[in-house]
XYZ file of C-alpha atoms in Angstrom:
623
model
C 18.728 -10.533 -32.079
C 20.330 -10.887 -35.568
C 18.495 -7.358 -36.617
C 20.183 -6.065 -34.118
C 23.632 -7.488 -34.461
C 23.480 -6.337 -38.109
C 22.525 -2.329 -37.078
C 25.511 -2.797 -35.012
C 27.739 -3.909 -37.605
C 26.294 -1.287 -40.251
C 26.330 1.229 -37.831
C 30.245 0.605 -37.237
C 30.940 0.656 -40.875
C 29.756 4.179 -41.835
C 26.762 2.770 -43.845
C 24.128 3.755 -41.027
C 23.952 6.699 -39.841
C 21.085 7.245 -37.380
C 18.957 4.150 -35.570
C 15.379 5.524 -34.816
C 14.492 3.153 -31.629
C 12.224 2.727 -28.882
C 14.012 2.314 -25.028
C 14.987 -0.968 -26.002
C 18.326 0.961 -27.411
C 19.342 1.019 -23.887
C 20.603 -2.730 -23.731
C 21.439 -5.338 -25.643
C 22.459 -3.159 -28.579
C 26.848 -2.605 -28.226
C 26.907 1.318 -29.359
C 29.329 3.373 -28.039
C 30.598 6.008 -30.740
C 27.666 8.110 -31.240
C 27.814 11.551 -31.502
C 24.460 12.659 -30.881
C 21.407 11.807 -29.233
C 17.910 12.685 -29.774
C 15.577 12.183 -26.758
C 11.828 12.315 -28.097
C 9.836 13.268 -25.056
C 11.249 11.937 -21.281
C 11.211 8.070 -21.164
C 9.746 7.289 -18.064
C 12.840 7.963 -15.507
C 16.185 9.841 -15.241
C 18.285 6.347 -15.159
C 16.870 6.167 -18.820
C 17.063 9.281 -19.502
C 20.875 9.643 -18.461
C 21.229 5.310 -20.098
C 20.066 6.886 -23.462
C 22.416 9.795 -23.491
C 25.500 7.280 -22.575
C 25.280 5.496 -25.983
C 27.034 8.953 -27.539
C 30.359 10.296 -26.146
C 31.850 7.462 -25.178
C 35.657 7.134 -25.737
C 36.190 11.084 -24.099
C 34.749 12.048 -27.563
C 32.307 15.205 -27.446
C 29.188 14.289 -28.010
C 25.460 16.376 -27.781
C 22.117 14.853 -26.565
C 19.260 16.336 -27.561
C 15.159 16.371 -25.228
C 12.949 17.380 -27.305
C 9.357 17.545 -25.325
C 6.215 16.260 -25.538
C 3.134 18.132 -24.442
C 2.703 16.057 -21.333
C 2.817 16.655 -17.921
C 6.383 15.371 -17.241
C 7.744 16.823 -20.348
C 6.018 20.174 -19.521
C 7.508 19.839 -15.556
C 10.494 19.848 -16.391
C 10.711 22.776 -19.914
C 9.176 24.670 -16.687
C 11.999 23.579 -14.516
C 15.026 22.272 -15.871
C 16.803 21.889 -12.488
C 14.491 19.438 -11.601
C 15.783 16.672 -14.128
C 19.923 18.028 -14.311
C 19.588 18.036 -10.474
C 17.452 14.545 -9.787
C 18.561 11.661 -8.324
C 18.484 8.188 -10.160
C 15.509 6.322 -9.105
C 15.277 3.309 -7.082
C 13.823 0.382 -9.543
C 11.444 -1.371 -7.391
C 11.941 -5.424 -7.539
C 9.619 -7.850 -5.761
C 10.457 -11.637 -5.728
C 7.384 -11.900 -3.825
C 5.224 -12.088 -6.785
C 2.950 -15.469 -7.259
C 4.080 -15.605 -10.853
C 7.539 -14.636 -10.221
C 8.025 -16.724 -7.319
C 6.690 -19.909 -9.356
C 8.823 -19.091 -12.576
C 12.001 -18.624 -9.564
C 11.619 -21.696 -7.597
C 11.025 -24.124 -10.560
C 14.484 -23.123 -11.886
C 15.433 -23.251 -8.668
C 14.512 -27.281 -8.319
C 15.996 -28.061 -11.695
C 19.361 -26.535 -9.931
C 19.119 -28.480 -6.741
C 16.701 -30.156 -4.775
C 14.430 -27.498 -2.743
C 12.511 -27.870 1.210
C 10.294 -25.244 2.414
C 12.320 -26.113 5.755
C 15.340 -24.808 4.357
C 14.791 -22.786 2.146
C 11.740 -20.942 2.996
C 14.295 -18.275 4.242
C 15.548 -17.530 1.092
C 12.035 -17.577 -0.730
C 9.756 -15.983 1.805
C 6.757 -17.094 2.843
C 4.723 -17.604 -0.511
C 7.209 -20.580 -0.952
C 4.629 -23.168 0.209
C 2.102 -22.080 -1.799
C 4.309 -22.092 -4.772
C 5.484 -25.329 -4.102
C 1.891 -26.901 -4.201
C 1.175 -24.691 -7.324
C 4.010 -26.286 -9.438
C 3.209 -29.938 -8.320
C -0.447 -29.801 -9.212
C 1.069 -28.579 -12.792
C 3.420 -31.614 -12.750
C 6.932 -29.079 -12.873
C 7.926 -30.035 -9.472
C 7.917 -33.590 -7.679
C 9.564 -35.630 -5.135
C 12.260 -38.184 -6.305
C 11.697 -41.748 -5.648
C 14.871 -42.204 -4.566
C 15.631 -39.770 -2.156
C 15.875 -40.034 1.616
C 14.310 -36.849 2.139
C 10.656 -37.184 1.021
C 9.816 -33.204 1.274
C 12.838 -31.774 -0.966
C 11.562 -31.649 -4.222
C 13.103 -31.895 -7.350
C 12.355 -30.366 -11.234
C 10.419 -32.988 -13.652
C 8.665 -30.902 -16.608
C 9.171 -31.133 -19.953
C 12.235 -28.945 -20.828
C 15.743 -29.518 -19.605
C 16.275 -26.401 -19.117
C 12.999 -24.762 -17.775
C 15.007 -20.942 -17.734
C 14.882 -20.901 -21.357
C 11.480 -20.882 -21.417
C 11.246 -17.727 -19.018
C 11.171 -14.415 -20.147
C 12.830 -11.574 -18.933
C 10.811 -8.816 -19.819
C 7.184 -10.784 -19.582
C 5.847 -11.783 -15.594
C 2.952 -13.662 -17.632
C 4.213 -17.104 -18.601
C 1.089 -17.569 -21.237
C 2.138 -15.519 -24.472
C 0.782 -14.802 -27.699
C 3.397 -15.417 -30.794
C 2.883 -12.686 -33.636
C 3.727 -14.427 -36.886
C 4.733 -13.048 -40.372
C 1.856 -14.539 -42.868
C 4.514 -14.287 -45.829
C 7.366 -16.314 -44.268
C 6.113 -17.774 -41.222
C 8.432 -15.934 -38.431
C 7.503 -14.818 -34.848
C 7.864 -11.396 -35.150
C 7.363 -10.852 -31.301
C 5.682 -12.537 -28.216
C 3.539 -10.355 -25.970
C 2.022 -11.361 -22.741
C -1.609 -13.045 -22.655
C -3.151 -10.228 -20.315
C -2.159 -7.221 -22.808
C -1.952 -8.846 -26.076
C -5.517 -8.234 -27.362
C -4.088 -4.247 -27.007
C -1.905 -4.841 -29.847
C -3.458 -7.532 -31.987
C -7.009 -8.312 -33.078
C -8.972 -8.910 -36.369
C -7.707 -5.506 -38.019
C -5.412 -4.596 -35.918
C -2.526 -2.378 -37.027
C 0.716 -3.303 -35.405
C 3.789 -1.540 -35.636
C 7.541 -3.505 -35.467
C 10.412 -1.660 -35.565
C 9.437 1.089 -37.592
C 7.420 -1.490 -39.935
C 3.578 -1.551 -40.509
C 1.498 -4.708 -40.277
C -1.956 -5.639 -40.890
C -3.078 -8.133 -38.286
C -4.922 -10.681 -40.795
C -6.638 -13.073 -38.043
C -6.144 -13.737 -34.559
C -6.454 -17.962 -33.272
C -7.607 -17.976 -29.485
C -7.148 -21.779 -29.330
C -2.809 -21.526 -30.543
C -2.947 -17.777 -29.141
C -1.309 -17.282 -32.610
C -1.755 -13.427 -34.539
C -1.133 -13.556 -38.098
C -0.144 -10.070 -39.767
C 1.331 -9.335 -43.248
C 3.353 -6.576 -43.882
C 0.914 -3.347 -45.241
C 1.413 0.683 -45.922
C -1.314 1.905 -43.997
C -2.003 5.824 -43.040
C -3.989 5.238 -40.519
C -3.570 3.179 -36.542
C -6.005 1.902 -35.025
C -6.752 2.077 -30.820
C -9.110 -0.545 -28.731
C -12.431 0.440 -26.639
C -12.864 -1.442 -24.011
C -14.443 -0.967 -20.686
C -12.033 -1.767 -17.712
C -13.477 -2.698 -13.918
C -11.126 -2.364 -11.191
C -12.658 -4.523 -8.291
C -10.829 -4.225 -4.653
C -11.393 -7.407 -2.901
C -9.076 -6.247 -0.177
C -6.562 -8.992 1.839
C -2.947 -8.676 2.970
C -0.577 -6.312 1.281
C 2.119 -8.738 -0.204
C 4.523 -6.389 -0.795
C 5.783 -3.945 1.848
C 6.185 -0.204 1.059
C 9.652 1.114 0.493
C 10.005 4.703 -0.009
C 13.786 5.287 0.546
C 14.913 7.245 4.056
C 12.352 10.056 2.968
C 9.512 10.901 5.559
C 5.914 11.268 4.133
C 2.877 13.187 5.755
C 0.579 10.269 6.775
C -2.550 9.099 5.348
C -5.431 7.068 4.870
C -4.602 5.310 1.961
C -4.715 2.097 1.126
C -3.031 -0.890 -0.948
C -5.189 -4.225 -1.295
C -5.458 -6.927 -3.465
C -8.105 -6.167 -6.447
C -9.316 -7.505 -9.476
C -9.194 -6.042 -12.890
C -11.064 -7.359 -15.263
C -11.021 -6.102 -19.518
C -14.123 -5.843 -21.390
C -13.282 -5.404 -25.285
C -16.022 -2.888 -26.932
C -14.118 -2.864 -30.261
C -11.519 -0.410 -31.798
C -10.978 2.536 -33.641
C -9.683 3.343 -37.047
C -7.332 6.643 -36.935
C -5.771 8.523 -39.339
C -2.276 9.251 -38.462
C -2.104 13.298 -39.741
C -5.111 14.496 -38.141
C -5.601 12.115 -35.206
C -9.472 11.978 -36.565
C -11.646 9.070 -35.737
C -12.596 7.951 -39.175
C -14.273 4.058 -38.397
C -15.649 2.176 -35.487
C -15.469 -2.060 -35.556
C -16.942 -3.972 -32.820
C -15.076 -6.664 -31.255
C -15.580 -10.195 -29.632
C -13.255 -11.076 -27.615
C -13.207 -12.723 -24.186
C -12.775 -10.892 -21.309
C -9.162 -10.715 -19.636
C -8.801 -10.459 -15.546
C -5.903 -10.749 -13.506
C -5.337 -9.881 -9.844
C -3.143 -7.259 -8.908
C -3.078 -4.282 -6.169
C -4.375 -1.132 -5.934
C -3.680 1.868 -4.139
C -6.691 4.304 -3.397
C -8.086 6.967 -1.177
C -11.414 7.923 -0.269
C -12.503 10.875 -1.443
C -14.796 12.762 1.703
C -18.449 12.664 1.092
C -18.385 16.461 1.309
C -16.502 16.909 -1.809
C -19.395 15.596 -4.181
C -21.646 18.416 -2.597
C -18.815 21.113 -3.199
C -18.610 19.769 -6.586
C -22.903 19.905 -6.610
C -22.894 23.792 -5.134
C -20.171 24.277 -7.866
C -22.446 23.225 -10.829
C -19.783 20.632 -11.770
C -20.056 17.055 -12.629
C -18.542 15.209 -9.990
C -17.522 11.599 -11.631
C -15.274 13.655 -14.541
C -13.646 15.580 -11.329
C -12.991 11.989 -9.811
C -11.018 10.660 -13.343
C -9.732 13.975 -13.713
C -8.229 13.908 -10.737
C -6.957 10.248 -11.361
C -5.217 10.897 -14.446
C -3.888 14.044 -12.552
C -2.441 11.637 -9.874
C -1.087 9.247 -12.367
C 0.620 11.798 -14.222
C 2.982 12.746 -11.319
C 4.251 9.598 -9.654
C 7.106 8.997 -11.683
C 8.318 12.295 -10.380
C 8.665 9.781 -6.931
C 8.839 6.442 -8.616
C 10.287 4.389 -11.634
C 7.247 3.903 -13.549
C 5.409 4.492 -16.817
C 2.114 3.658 -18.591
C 3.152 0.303 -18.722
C 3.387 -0.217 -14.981
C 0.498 1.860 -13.485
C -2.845 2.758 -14.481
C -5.562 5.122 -13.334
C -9.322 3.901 -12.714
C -11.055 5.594 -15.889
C -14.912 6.757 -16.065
C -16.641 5.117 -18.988
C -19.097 8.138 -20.185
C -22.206 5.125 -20.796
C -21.149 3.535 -17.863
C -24.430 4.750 -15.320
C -23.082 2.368 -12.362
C -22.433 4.209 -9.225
C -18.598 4.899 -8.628
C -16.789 4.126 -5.403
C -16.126 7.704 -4.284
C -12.423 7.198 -4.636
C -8.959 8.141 -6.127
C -7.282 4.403 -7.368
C -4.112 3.508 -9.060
C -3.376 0.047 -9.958
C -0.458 -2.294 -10.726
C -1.046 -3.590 -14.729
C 1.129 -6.412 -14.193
C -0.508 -9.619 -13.026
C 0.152 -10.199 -9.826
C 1.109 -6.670 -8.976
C 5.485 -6.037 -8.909
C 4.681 -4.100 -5.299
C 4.249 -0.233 -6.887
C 1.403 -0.072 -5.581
C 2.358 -0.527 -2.369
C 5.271 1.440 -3.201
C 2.600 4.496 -3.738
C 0.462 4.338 -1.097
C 2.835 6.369 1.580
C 2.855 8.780 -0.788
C -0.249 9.855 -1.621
C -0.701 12.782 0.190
C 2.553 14.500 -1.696
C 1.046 12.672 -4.731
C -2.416 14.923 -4.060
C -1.001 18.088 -3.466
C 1.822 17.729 -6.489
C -1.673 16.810 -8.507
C -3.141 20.132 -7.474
C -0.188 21.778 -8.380
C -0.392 20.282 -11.997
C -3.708 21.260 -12.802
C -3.900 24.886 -11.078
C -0.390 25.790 -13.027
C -1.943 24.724 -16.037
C -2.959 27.750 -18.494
C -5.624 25.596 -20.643
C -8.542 26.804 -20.767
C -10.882 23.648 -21.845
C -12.702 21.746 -18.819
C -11.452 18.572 -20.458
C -7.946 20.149 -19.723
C -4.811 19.263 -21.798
C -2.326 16.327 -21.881
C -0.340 18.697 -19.815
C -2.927 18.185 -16.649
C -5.618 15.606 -16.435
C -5.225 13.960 -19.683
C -3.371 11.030 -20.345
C -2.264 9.472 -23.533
C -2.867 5.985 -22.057
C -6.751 6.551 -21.028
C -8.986 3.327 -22.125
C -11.445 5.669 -22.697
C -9.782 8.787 -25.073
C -10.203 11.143 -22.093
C -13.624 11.223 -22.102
C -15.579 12.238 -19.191
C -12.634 14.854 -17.769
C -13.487 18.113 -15.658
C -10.049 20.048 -14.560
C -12.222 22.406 -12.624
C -14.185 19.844 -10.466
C -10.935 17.716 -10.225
C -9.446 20.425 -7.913
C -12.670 20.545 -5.681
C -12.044 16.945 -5.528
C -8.294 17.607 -4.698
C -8.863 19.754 -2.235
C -11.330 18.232 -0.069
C -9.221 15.181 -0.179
C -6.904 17.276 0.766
C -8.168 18.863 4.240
C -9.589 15.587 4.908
C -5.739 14.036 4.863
C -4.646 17.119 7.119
C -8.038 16.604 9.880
C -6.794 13.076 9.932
C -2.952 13.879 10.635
C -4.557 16.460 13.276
C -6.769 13.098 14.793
C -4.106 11.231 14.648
C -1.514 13.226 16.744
C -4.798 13.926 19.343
C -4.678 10.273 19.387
C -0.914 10.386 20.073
C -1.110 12.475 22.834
C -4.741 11.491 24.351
C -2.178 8.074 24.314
C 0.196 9.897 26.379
C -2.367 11.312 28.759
C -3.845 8.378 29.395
C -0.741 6.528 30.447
C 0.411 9.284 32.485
C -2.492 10.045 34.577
C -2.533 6.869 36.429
C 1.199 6.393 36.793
C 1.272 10.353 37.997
C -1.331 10.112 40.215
C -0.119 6.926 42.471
C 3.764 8.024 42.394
C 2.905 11.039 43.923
C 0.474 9.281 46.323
C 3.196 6.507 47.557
C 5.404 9.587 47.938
C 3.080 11.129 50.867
C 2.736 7.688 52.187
C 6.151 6.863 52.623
C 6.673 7.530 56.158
C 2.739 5.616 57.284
C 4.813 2.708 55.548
C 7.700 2.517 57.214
C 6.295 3.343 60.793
C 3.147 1.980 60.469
C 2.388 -0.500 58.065
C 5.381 -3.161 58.752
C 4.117 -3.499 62.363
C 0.862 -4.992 61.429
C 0.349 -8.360 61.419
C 0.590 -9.712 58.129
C 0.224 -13.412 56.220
C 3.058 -15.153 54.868
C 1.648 -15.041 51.852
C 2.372 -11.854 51.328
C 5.102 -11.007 48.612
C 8.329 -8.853 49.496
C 7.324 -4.922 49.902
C 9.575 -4.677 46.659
C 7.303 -6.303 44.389
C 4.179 -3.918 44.900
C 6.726 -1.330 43.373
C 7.000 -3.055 39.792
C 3.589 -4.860 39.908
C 1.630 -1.608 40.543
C 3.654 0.583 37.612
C 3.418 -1.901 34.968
C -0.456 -2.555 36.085
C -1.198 1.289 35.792
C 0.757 0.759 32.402
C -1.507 -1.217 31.215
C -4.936 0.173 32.430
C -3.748 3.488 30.653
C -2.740 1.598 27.721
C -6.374 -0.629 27.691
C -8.372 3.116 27.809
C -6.701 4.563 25.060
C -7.578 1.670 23.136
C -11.053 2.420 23.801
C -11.147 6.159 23.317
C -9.235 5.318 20.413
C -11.735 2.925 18.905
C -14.955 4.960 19.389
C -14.260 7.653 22.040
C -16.724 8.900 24.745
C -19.968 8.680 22.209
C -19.489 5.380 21.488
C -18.025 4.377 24.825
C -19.218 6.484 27.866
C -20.693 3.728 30.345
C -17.241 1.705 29.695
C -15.079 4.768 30.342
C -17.148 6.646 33.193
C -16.699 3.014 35.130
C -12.624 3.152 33.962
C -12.890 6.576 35.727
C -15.178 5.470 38.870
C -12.527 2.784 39.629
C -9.516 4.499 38.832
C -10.974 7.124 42.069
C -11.670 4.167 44.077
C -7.955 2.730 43.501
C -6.271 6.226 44.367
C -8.295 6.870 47.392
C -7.248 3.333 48.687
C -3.883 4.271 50.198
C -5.240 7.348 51.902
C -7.733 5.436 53.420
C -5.514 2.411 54.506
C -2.170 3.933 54.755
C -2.204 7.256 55.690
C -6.166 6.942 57.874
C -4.954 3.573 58.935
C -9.101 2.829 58.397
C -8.521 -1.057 57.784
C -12.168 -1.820 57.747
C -13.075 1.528 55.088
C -10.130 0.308 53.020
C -11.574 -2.796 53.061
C -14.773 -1.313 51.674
C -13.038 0.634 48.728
C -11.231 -1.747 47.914
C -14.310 -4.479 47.415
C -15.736 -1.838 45.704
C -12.527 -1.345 43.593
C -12.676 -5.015 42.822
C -16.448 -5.086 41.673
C -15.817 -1.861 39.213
C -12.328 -3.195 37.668
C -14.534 -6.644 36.560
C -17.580 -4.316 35.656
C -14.819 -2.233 33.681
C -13.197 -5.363 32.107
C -16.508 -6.418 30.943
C -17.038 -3.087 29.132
C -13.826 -2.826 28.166
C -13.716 -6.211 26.155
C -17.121 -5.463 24.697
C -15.799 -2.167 23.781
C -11.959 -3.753 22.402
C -11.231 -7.104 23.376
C -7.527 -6.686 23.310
C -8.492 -3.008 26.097
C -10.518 -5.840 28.000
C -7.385 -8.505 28.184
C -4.867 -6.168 29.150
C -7.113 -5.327 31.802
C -7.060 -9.176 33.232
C -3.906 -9.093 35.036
C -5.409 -5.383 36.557
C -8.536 -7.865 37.748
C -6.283 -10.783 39.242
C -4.317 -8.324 41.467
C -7.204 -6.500 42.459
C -8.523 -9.578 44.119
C -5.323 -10.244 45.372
C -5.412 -7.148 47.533
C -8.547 -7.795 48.347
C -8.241 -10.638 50.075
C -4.602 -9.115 51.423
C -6.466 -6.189 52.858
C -9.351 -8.494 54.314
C -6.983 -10.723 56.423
C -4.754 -7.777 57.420
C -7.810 -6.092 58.409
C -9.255 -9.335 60.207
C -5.879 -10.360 62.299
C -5.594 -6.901 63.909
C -8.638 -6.167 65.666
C -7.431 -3.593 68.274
C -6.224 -1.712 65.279
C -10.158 -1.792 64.196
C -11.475 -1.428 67.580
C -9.690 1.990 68.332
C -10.497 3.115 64.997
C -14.349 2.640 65.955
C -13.953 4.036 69.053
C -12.591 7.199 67.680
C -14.968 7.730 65.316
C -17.938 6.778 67.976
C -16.757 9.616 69.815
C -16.031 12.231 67.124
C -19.834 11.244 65.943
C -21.235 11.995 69.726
């Protein structure tokens, strides 16, 4: 903070001129009366972008900002189309309180505030507040006061008396590594435990505003790095082998995309684990980019849960790739890095935020056939999730990328299906089979919006065709009603004629409702002897009131309808076995059946002349 206070002072006084800086210029630095800026390659966003080019011109004075682009794919989007960034909306930052980490870090300043109850307060925390709760008193943060009358609020009781202070604001991991100047003994910096052993390591070169430094040794136990100040022409770059293992579970964070409407598809978000191997690092000179030494490393292995978002890739495409003569796993991280290189054209993100699953080239495990993007923050800040609804603009924008691309190479160019932060240099790449993979991904997304709105309307269909059928069979039996029916004998037991109206609707509601669930969840191959018996006693039901009403054939009726009553609990059965939430919402559909059953048997019982001309008539038809 005092480096900084003294550019500002020296940049106010004349004796500075220009401040080379990373994005960190965009806060905590008080410059206002630049003239010009000078944007080397886009930062990650159009908020920074447009932040950056604020610091000059302020005051009304004229002022010039300068992009200069990189060879990447964003930087090559928009040279191509300038509109694009002059014309684009500031992003919307994604924040998640929901975090584990987050939440912990939250609620224990929270307790050293005031006293906090998941009772009342759970409202304001969401529902990871228990959990949190019973994390911070098993690390002794949090506890209950001896002296309070309410024995669940809890109150702060660590160490510091001020536990903020000891919270970063740019760092979700609390556990940090302190980089310390061997000459004088000052923390340079603090970075985070799970990417710390990125920057330093026995050899390391580590770079501090604009300064070189030779990391010197590196304690595990103190998680102290201690680097001297060195002129080096070379940087140096870790191997490592990174494992991204879906475990699957709830999605913590829930998808917000803005008022936008995105095609649907399959993918996913779910919890995963990712876990760092370090292989060692390379020695690079900084003119040439050339690999010039190799040094193994031994360092422990870093995992953290997060989220990923991912898609699977159709089986077919790995034969299209086969008929192709193409390797198919350097078309699957092709297509990765291809993916990863356009969402911050929808999102606020950078390298820092989101990674791509990369293909190690000795790695000979098999590969989930898939296309995965993961959260690099521990604990995952819900970008991810913020992806997933996305993905099939994110495919075809991918496509786009690599087929408008003019490089020639198969390993294509940072301007397609490279990408500057690959953990393995871009190895194992294949622009060509990428857009195989692409595509068939692709038409797979587009036969699964066509399923889906077959499923939509098959959904429609099958609620219609009962309700249809019986209002426009109690229209023609209107009149057999009214002149007929109410002059039978009838028990007292028998609800009001106005209840068989709702009942029957909101039965044929749900028995429309229960076989769409089951066509849904296997259709007619999976499902024919459940369905064929939805269909033999949806017949049986309709020809009921012909029979009873209109034929005024008490004893037939009574027939179909004990036969209606047998197939509705066959088709329960089936239906449960088939989806036990089709077979439940066919219960109340059983129950009433019986009902009118037993209805239809007394009626049918307690009006015997009825039955006896009936079986006269048809005696004498027969002779």
């Amino acid at each position: 903070m005092q480096e900084r206070r003294e550019i500002e002072a020296a940049l106010h006084d004349g004796d500075l001129w220009a401040v080379a800086a990373t994005n960190a210029l965009e806060l905590g630095v008080d410059v206002g009366s630049l003239d010009v800026t000078l944007h080397l390659g886009f930062p990650g966003s159009v908020a920074s972008l447009w932040q950056q080019a604020g610091r000059a011109g302020r005051r009304e004075q004229p002022s010039t900002s300068i992009y200069i682009a990189f060879d990447g794919p964003l930087d090559q989007f928009f040279m191509k189309q300038p509109h694009k960034l002059f014309g684009r909306p500031i992003e919307c930052a994604q924040v998640d309180a929901n975090n584990p980490q987050l939440l912990e870090q939250h609620v224990c300043c929270a307790c050293a505030e005031m006293p906090v109850t998941q009772e009342e307060d759970g409202c304001y925390f969401g529902p990871g507040l228990s959990v949190a709760m019973d994390s911070l008193v098993a690390q002794g943060l949090v506890s209950r006061h001896p002296h309070t009358t309410n024995v669940r609020a809890l109150f702060y009781s660590g160490a510091q008396d001020v536990p903020a202070a000891a919270i970063s604001l740019r760092a979700i991991d609390p556990e940090r590594y302190a980089i310390v100047n061997e000459e004088d003994g000052d923390v340079i910096e603090e970075i985070e435990e799970s990417k710390a052993f990125y920057e330093v390591y026995d050899g390391a070169v580590y770079m501090f505003q604009g300064r070189t430094y030779l990391c010197k040794k590196l304690d595990l136990g103190s998680k102290v790095a201690m680097v001297r100040a060195a002129d080096l022409k070379y940087y140096t770059k870790t191997r490592d082998f990174t494992d991204v293992h879906v475990v699957g579970g709830r999605s913590a964070y829930p998808a917000r995309v803005g008022n936008e409407q995105y095609p649907s598809t399959t993918a996913c978000c779910d919890a995963a684990i990712v876990t760092v191997r370090w292989l060692g690092f390379h020695r690079i000179w900084q003119g040439s980019g050339e690999v010039f030494d190799s040094i193994d490393l031994f360092l422990p292995d870093v995992q953290f849960g997060t989220q990923a978002a991912y898609i699977r890739v159709p089986r077919a495409a790995r034969q299209r790739v086969k008929d192709a003569g193409l390797p198919f796993r350097d078309g699957l991280h092709a297509a990765s890095h291809a993916l990863l290189n356009v969402v911050p054209l929808y999102m606020m993100c950078n390298a820092t935020d989101m990674a791509a699953e990369c293909d190690n080239p000795y790695d000979t495990r098999f590969r989930p056939e898939r296309l995965l993007l993961y959260d690099k923050h521990p604990g995952g800040i819900g970008i991810a999730a913020q992806a997933t609804p996305l993905f099939s603009v994110l495919l075809e924008k991918a496509l786009q990328l690599i087929e408008n691309c003019d490089c020639k190479p198969a390993s294509g160019c940072p301007g397609c299906v490279q990408h500057t932060d690959c953990g393995e240099y871009n190895a194992v790449l294949n622009k060509f089979s990428a857009i195989i993979v692409l595509q068939c991904t692709l038409e797979a997304e587009a036969q699964h919006r066509e399923r889906l709105h077959l499923q939509q309307q098959m959904q429609v269909v099958a609620i219609a065709v009962p309700l249809v059928s019986s209002t426009l069979l109690s229209r023609n039996i209107q009149t057999d009603v009214k002149n007929w029916y109410q002059y039978l004998r009838q028990p007292s037991w028998k609800p009001p004629r106005w209840v068989f109206g709702v009942v029957w609707p909101i039965l044929y509601t749900l028995m429309g409702t229960a076989s769409w669930l089951v066509w849904h969840n296997g259709g007619w191959q999976r499902h024919s002897a459940a369905l064929t018996m939805y269909a033999i006693q949806l017949a049986l039901n309709l020809s009921w009131p012909p029979l009873f009403f209109s034929g005024h054939k008490l004893g037939m009726a009574l027939a179909d309808s004990t036969a209606l009553l047998l197939s509705v609990a066959a088709t329960t059965q089936l239906f449960w076995d088939a989806e036990p939430a089709a077979g439940k919402l066919l219960l109340p559909y059983l129950a009433w059946t019986a009902y009118a059953t037993v209805l239809n048997g007394w009626i049918w019982n307690k009006n015997p002349k009825l039955n006896l001309r009936m079986a006269v008539f048809w005696l004498s038809h027969a002779s």
